Amino acid sequence: AHTITLDDSGRAPLPANELLQLQYHVDALPMDLLRARTGSGPNEANYRDTAVLYLHLISLSAYLDTLDETSLHRYTDRLHQIVYAAAGFYGGHLQVVRQFGLAVFFSGNSSGGSAAFRAASCAWLVRSVSKALEKKMSLSMNMSMAVAQSELGRGDETNIYPGLYIQSTLDELQTLCSSMPPQVMLSPGVCEDIDVSSRLEQRDSELGDYAILEEFLSPWDDLLERQLRLTLKRLGGPL
């Protein structure tokens, strides 16, 4: 702090010559702060095509005022386990983005398919696991889900405002899911994805240009069924 503020307290008196004083102050500057930093340009993570699975936790909003603290924590832990397990199969990154809204972000291509296809697969898996567990529980796992495509990414921990670049997509998904559609909804951009259009069936809906995810074609339906059984086995018994 003394160096940056050029605090001369406790130092030898400055020379009378103005040029020598200027040289003294320049020498005291931390010159490494003036060097250009590598990677100071735009962060590529902010401009990466990203598929977003948005989950509106309908039941949780009702349980917030009716469950005791212990039961509520057990319930939210189970929700997290379901979404985290499903996202793990497809390289999704889970983040709380609204009071009752979760988002799972997918980017790039992998052996599991395009980002949009992996987001749709994750949505199917979350829905199927939650419905299966709900049959053995006294509590509801009701949630609405939608998948959209964004040309901008979610950023990373270096952002002063993580998710700034993708807020408009999240706002659109939140508005759609607040109408509580009973099926997984797919945005027009997601429907145009080649993996999505060739690997699953969809049908038109009454919610704007969004389509309804119907079912996956073979052999991806078999893969999802096996992932469903594996997830249910890992999660164990009911809440």
mmCIF file of C-alpha atoms in Angstrom:
data_model
loop_
_atom_site.group_PDB
_atom_site.id
_atom_site.type_symbol
_atom_site.label_atom_id
_atom_site.label_comp_id
_atom_site.label_asym_id
_atom_site.label_seq_id
_atom_site.Cartn_x
_atom_site.Cartn_y
_atom_site.Cartn_z
ATOM 1 C CA ALA A 1 0.000 0.000 0.000
ATOM 2 C CA HIS A 2 2.877 2.423 0.804
ATOM 3 C CA THR A 3 4.477 1.734 -2.559
ATOM 4 C CA ILE A 4 1.308 2.205 -4.569
ATOM 5 C CA THR A 5 0.393 5.456 -2.809
ATOM 6 C CA LEU A 6 4.030 6.636 -2.954
ATOM 7 C CA ASP A 7 3.991 7.256 0.760
ATOM 8 C CA ASP A 8 7.404 8.708 1.642
ATOM 9 C CA SER A 9 7.046 8.539 5.405
ATOM 10 C CA GLY A 10 10.074 6.984 7.042
ATOM 11 C CA ARG A 11 12.236 7.364 3.956
ATOM 12 C CA ALA A 12 15.226 9.553 3.262
ATOM 13 C CA PRO A 13 14.460 13.150 2.219
ATOM 14 C CA LEU A 14 13.811 13.642 -1.482
ATOM 15 C CA PRO A 15 16.438 15.448 -3.558
ATOM 16 C CA ALA A 16 15.785 19.089 -4.322
ATOM 17 C CA ASN A 17 16.085 18.591 -8.067
ATOM 18 C CA GLU A 18 12.621 18.086 -9.649
ATOM 19 C CA LEU A 19 13.878 15.592 -12.258
ATOM 20 C CA LEU A 20 15.552 13.505 -9.587
ATOM 21 C CA GLN A 21 12.321 13.575 -7.545
ATOM 22 C CA LEU A 22 10.383 12.391 -10.607
ATOM 23 C CA GLN A 23 12.891 9.590 -11.183
ATOM 24 C CA TYR A 24 12.556 8.588 -7.518
ATOM 25 C CA HIS A 25 8.757 8.333 -7.805
ATOM 26 C CA VAL A 26 8.948 6.358 -11.062
ATOM 27 C CA ASP A 27 11.412 3.907 -9.545
ATOM 28 C CA ALA A 28 9.047 3.413 -6.632
ATOM 29 C CA LEU A 29 6.148 2.405 -8.885
ATOM 30 C CA PRO A 30 5.255 -1.325 -9.060
ATOM 31 C CA MET A 31 5.962 -1.559 -12.776
ATOM 32 C CA ASP A 32 4.550 -5.085 -13.108
ATOM 33 C CA LEU A 33 1.086 -3.568 -12.596
ATOM 34 C CA LEU A 34 1.536 -1.636 -15.825
ATOM 35 C CA ARG A 35 2.259 -4.687 -17.962
ATOM 36 C CA ALA A 36 -0.420 -6.038 -20.272
ATOM 37 C CA ARG A 37 -1.954 -9.229 -18.962
ATOM 38 C CA THR A 38 -2.242 -12.300 -21.149
ATOM 39 C CA GLY A 39 -5.791 -13.277 -21.898
ATOM 40 C CA SER A 40 -7.116 -9.803 -21.205
ATOM 41 C CA GLY A 41 -9.433 -9.992 -24.229
ATOM 42 C CA PRO A 42 -13.030 -11.220 -24.233
ATOM 43 C CA ASN A 43 -13.564 -14.434 -22.324
ATOM 44 C CA GLU A 44 -14.497 -17.164 -24.802
ATOM 45 C CA ALA A 45 -16.784 -18.734 -22.208
ATOM 46 C CA ASN A 46 -19.077 -15.717 -22.557
ATOM 47 C CA TYR A 47 -19.536 -16.245 -26.302
ATOM 48 C CA ARG A 48 -19.958 -20.002 -26.501
ATOM 49 C CA ASP A 49 -23.167 -21.569 -27.820
ATOM 50 C CA THR A 50 -24.955 -22.969 -24.796
ATOM 51 C CA ALA A 51 -28.027 -25.133 -24.298
ATOM 52 C CA VAL A 52 -29.973 -24.408 -21.124
ATOM 53 C CA LEU A 53 -32.304 -26.766 -19.281
ATOM 54 C CA TYR A 54 -34.474 -24.719 -16.923
ATOM 55 C CA LEU A 55 -36.379 -26.368 -14.069
ATOM 56 C CA HIS A 56 -39.132 -24.533 -12.213
ATOM 57 C CA LEU A 57 -39.620 -26.312 -8.865
ATOM 58 C CA ILE A 58 -43.382 -26.086 -8.475
ATOM 59 C CA SER A 59 -43.747 -28.312 -5.407
ATOM 60 C CA LEU A 60 -40.873 -26.670 -3.556
ATOM 61 C CA SER A 61 -42.626 -23.288 -3.624
ATOM 62 C CA ALA A 62 -45.559 -24.877 -1.766
ATOM 63 C CA TYR A 63 -43.419 -26.812 0.717
ATOM 64 C CA LEU A 64 -41.367 -23.794 1.720
ATOM 65 C CA ASP A 65 -44.021 -22.722 4.243
ATOM 66 C CA THR A 66 -45.418 -26.133 5.162
ATOM 67 C CA LEU A 67 -42.400 -28.360 5.881
ATOM 68 C CA ASP A 68 -40.233 -28.097 8.963
ATOM 69 C CA GLU A 69 -36.569 -27.233 8.464
ATOM 70 C CA THR A 70 -35.286 -30.811 8.630
ATOM 71 C CA SER A 71 -37.870 -32.144 6.180
ATOM 72 C CA LEU A 72 -37.287 -29.235 3.824
ATOM 73 C CA HIS A 73 -33.539 -29.861 3.764
ATOM 74 C CA ARG A 74 -34.071 -33.552 3.065
ATOM 75 C CA TYR A 75 -36.456 -32.665 0.252
ATOM 76 C CA THR A 76 -34.110 -30.135 -1.400
ATOM 77 C CA ASP A 77 -31.207 -32.568 -1.010
ATOM 78 C CA ARG A 78 -33.183 -35.191 -2.910
ATOM 79 C CA LEU A 79 -34.030 -32.685 -5.650
ATOM 80 C CA HIS A 80 -30.366 -31.815 -5.951
ATOM 81 C CA GLN A 81 -29.385 -35.493 -6.101
ATOM 82 C CA ILE A 82 -31.818 -36.139 -8.948
ATOM 83 C CA VAL A 83 -30.737 -33.189 -11.090
ATOM 84 C CA TYR A 84 -27.046 -33.598 -10.293
ATOM 85 C CA ALA A 85 -27.100 -37.296 -11.176
ATOM 86 C CA ALA A 86 -28.883 -36.684 -14.483
ATOM 87 C CA ALA A 87 -26.604 -33.778 -15.395
ATOM 88 C CA GLY A 88 -23.576 -35.933 -14.643
ATOM 89 C CA PHE A 89 -24.381 -38.297 -17.509
ATOM 90 C CA TYR A 90 -24.253 -35.449 -20.014
ATOM 91 C CA GLY A 91 -21.642 -33.020 -18.708
ATOM 92 C CA GLY A 92 -24.124 -30.420 -17.497
ATOM 93 C CA HIS A 93 -23.304 -27.671 -15.001
ATOM 94 C CA LEU A 94 -25.971 -27.087 -12.367
ATOM 95 C CA GLN A 95 -26.695 -23.619 -10.976
ATOM 96 C CA VAL A 96 -29.461 -21.993 -8.930
ATOM 97 C CA VAL A 97 -30.607 -19.030 -11.026
ATOM 98 C CA ARG A 98 -33.970 -18.053 -9.498
ATOM 99 C CA GLN A 99 -35.718 -18.522 -6.165
ATOM 100 C CA PHE A 100 -37.446 -21.677 -7.417
ATOM 101 C CA GLY A 101 -35.470 -22.111 -10.606
ATOM 102 C CA LEU A 102 -32.519 -24.334 -11.439
ATOM 103 C CA ALA A 103 -30.577 -24.253 -14.684
ATOM 104 C CA VAL A 104 -28.303 -26.898 -16.163
ATOM 105 C CA PHE A 105 -25.895 -25.559 -18.796
ATOM 106 C CA PHE A 106 -24.453 -27.599 -21.669
ATOM 107 C CA SER A 107 -21.861 -26.486 -24.215
ATOM 108 C CA GLY A 108 -19.721 -28.045 -26.908
ATOM 109 C CA ASN A 109 -20.097 -31.490 -28.447
ATOM 110 C CA SER A 110 -19.278 -34.828 -26.888
ATOM 111 C CA SER A 111 -19.894 -38.514 -27.434
ATOM 112 C CA GLY A 112 -23.318 -37.909 -25.881
ATOM 113 C CA GLY A 113 -24.347 -35.627 -28.731
ATOM 114 C CA SER A 114 -24.801 -31.912 -29.207
ATOM 115 C CA ALA A 115 -25.379 -29.568 -26.279
ATOM 116 C CA ALA A 116 -29.083 -29.273 -27.155
ATOM 117 C CA PHE A 117 -29.545 -33.036 -27.382
ATOM 118 C CA ARG A 118 -27.777 -33.611 -24.074
ATOM 119 C CA ALA A 119 -29.975 -30.966 -22.418
ATOM 120 C CA ALA A 120 -33.112 -32.683 -23.744
ATOM 121 C CA SER A 121 -31.811 -36.076 -22.579
ATOM 122 C CA CYS A 122 -31.078 -34.678 -19.132
ATOM 123 C CA ALA A 123 -34.600 -33.224 -18.952
ATOM 124 C CA TRP A 124 -36.155 -36.593 -19.822
ATOM 125 C CA LEU A 125 -34.021 -38.312 -17.201
ATOM 126 C CA VAL A 126 -34.849 -35.790 -14.453
ATOM 127 C CA ARG A 127 -38.559 -36.091 -15.207
ATOM 128 C CA SER A 128 -38.500 -39.892 -15.304
ATOM 129 C CA VAL A 129 -36.477 -40.260 -12.090
ATOM 130 C CA SER A 130 -38.618 -37.772 -10.170
ATOM 131 C CA LYS A 131 -41.845 -39.468 -11.313
ATOM 132 C CA ALA A 132 -40.533 -42.894 -10.309
ATOM 133 C CA LEU A 133 -39.412 -41.708 -6.869
ATOM 134 C CA GLU A 134 -42.640 -39.788 -6.341
ATOM 135 C CA LYS A 135 -44.599 -43.055 -6.307
ATOM 136 C CA LYS A 136 -42.707 -44.127 -3.180
ATOM 137 C CA MET A 137 -42.862 -40.752 -1.416
ATOM 138 C CA SER A 138 -45.428 -38.791 0.510
ATOM 139 C CA LEU A 139 -44.209 -35.580 -1.137
ATOM 140 C CA SER A 140 -44.576 -34.346 -4.705
ATOM 141 C CA MET A 141 -41.675 -33.790 -7.091
ATOM 142 C CA ASN A 142 -43.702 -31.672 -9.482
ATOM 143 C CA MET A 143 -41.618 -29.396 -11.725
ATOM 144 C CA SER A 144 -41.871 -27.817 -15.159
ATOM 145 C CA MET A 145 -38.967 -27.913 -17.597
ATOM 146 C CA ALA A 146 -37.930 -26.255 -20.841
ATOM 147 C CA VAL A 147 -34.799 -26.312 -23.004
ATOM 148 C CA ALA A 148 -33.485 -23.392 -25.051
ATOM 149 C CA GLN A 149 -30.394 -22.540 -27.054
ATOM 150 C CA SER A 150 -28.287 -19.418 -26.490
ATOM 151 C CA GLU A 151 -25.480 -17.936 -28.571
ATOM 152 C CA LEU A 152 -23.932 -16.639 -25.352
ATOM 153 C CA GLY A 153 -22.456 -18.627 -22.494
ATOM 154 C CA ARG A 154 -22.907 -18.583 -18.738
ATOM 155 C CA GLY A 155 -19.400 -17.207 -18.106
ATOM 156 C CA ASP A 156 -17.263 -18.505 -15.283
ATOM 157 C CA GLU A 157 -16.066 -17.647 -11.797
ATOM 158 C CA THR A 158 -14.012 -14.730 -13.163
ATOM 159 C CA ASN A 159 -17.160 -12.802 -14.062
ATOM 160 C CA ILE A 160 -18.202 -10.093 -11.636
ATOM 161 C CA TYR A 161 -21.784 -11.017 -12.522
ATOM 162 C CA PRO A 162 -21.910 -14.722 -13.448
ATOM 163 C CA GLY A 163 -24.624 -15.493 -15.972
ATOM 164 C CA LEU A 164 -24.984 -11.891 -17.160
ATOM 165 C CA TYR A 165 -24.674 -12.892 -20.805
ATOM 166 C CA ILE A 166 -27.426 -15.484 -20.656
ATOM 167 C CA GLN A 167 -30.015 -13.653 -18.549
ATOM 168 C CA SER A 168 -32.428 -13.019 -21.436
ATOM 169 C CA THR A 169 -32.590 -16.746 -22.180
ATOM 170 C CA LEU A 170 -33.183 -17.531 -18.507
ATOM 171 C CA ASP A 171 -35.924 -14.886 -18.318
ATOM 172 C CA GLU A 172 -37.659 -16.412 -21.347
ATOM 173 C CA LEU A 173 -37.472 -19.904 -19.868
ATOM 174 C CA GLN A 174 -38.704 -18.710 -16.484
ATOM 175 C CA THR A 175 -41.726 -17.040 -18.080
ATOM 176 C CA LEU A 176 -42.524 -20.167 -20.066
ATOM 177 C CA CYS A 177 -42.147 -22.528 -17.110
ATOM 178 C CA SER A 178 -44.232 -20.300 -14.846
ATOM 179 C CA SER A 179 -47.234 -21.398 -16.912
ATOM 180 C CA MET A 180 -46.403 -24.893 -15.606
ATOM 181 C CA PRO A 181 -46.467 -26.957 -18.819
ATOM 182 C CA PRO A 182 -46.825 -30.653 -17.940
ATOM 183 C CA GLN A 183 -44.271 -31.813 -20.524
ATOM 184 C CA VAL A 184 -40.665 -30.914 -21.375
ATOM 185 C CA MET A 185 -40.712 -27.960 -23.782
ATOM 186 C CA LEU A 186 -38.161 -27.383 -26.565
ATOM 187 C CA SER A 187 -37.384 -23.990 -28.088
ATOM 188 C CA PRO A 188 -37.293 -23.507 -31.903
ATOM 189 C CA GLY A 189 -33.491 -23.316 -31.816
ATOM 190 C CA VAL A 190 -33.280 -26.629 -29.968
ATOM 191 C CA CYS A 191 -35.731 -28.275 -32.388
ATOM 192 C CA GLU A 192 -33.532 -27.232 -35.322
ATOM 193 C CA ASP A 193 -30.483 -28.944 -33.830
ATOM 194 C CA ILE A 194 -29.593 -31.887 -36.063
ATOM 195 C CA ASP A 195 -29.147 -34.332 -33.177
ATOM 196 C CA VAL A 196 -32.478 -33.311 -31.643
ATOM 197 C CA SER A 197 -34.397 -33.472 -34.923
ATOM 198 C CA SER A 198 -32.996 -36.893 -35.818
ATOM 199 C CA ARG A 199 -32.983 -38.620 -32.433
ATOM 200 C CA LEU A 200 -36.284 -37.732 -30.790
ATOM 201 C CA GLU A 201 -39.909 -37.099 -31.613
ATOM 202 C CA GLN A 202 -41.607 -33.784 -30.877
ATOM 203 C CA ARG A 203 -44.975 -32.182 -31.479
ATOM 204 C CA ASP A 204 -46.292 -28.661 -31.641
ATOM 205 C CA SER A 205 -47.698 -26.961 -28.568
ATOM 206 C CA GLU A 206 -49.876 -23.968 -27.802
ATOM 207 C CA LEU A 207 -47.017 -22.182 -26.034
ATOM 208 C CA GLY A 208 -45.602 -19.993 -28.784
ATOM 209 C CA ASP A 209 -43.044 -21.697 -31.014
ATOM 210 C CA TYR A 210 -42.025 -24.206 -28.356
ATOM 211 C CA ALA A 211 -42.519 -27.911 -29.068
ATOM 212 C CA ILE A 212 -43.235 -30.793 -26.707
ATOM 213 C CA LEU A 213 -40.651 -33.544 -26.258
ATOM 214 C CA GLU A 214 -42.486 -36.785 -26.998
ATOM 215 C CA GLU A 215 -39.994 -39.651 -26.920
ATOM 216 C CA PHE A 216 -36.506 -40.690 -27.965
ATOM 217 C CA LEU A 217 -35.842 -42.946 -30.916
ATOM 218 C CA SER A 218 -33.827 -46.175 -30.777
ATOM 219 C CA PRO A 219 -31.100 -46.763 -29.628
ATOM 220 C CA TRP A 220 -31.095 -43.622 -27.468
ATOM 221 C CA ASP A 221 -34.309 -44.634 -25.717
ATOM 222 C CA ASP A 222 -32.621 -47.804 -24.497
ATOM 223 C CA LEU A 223 -29.627 -45.826 -23.234
ATOM 224 C CA LEU A 224 -31.894 -43.477 -21.284
ATOM 225 C CA GLU A 225 -33.806 -46.378 -19.770
ATOM 226 C CA ARG A 226 -30.559 -47.896 -18.530
ATOM 227 C CA GLN A 227 -29.482 -44.530 -17.120
ATOM 228 C CA LEU A 228 -32.861 -44.291 -15.398
ATOM 229 C CA ARG A 229 -32.461 -47.683 -13.711
ATOM 230 C CA LEU A 230 -28.898 -46.882 -12.674
ATOM 231 C CA THR A 231 -29.920 -43.525 -11.183
ATOM 232 C CA LEU A 232 -32.813 -45.024 -9.232
ATOM 233 C CA LYS A 233 -30.488 -47.695 -7.868
ATOM 234 C CA ARG A 234 -27.946 -45.078 -6.769
ATOM 235 C CA LEU A 235 -30.508 -42.844 -5.095
ATOM 236 C CA GLY A 236 -31.880 -45.695 -3.043
ATOM 237 C CA GLY A 237 -35.113 -45.498 -1.093
ATOM 238 C CA PRO A 238 -37.745 -42.770 -0.857
ATOM 239 C CA LEU A 239 -37.436 -39.531 1.099
#
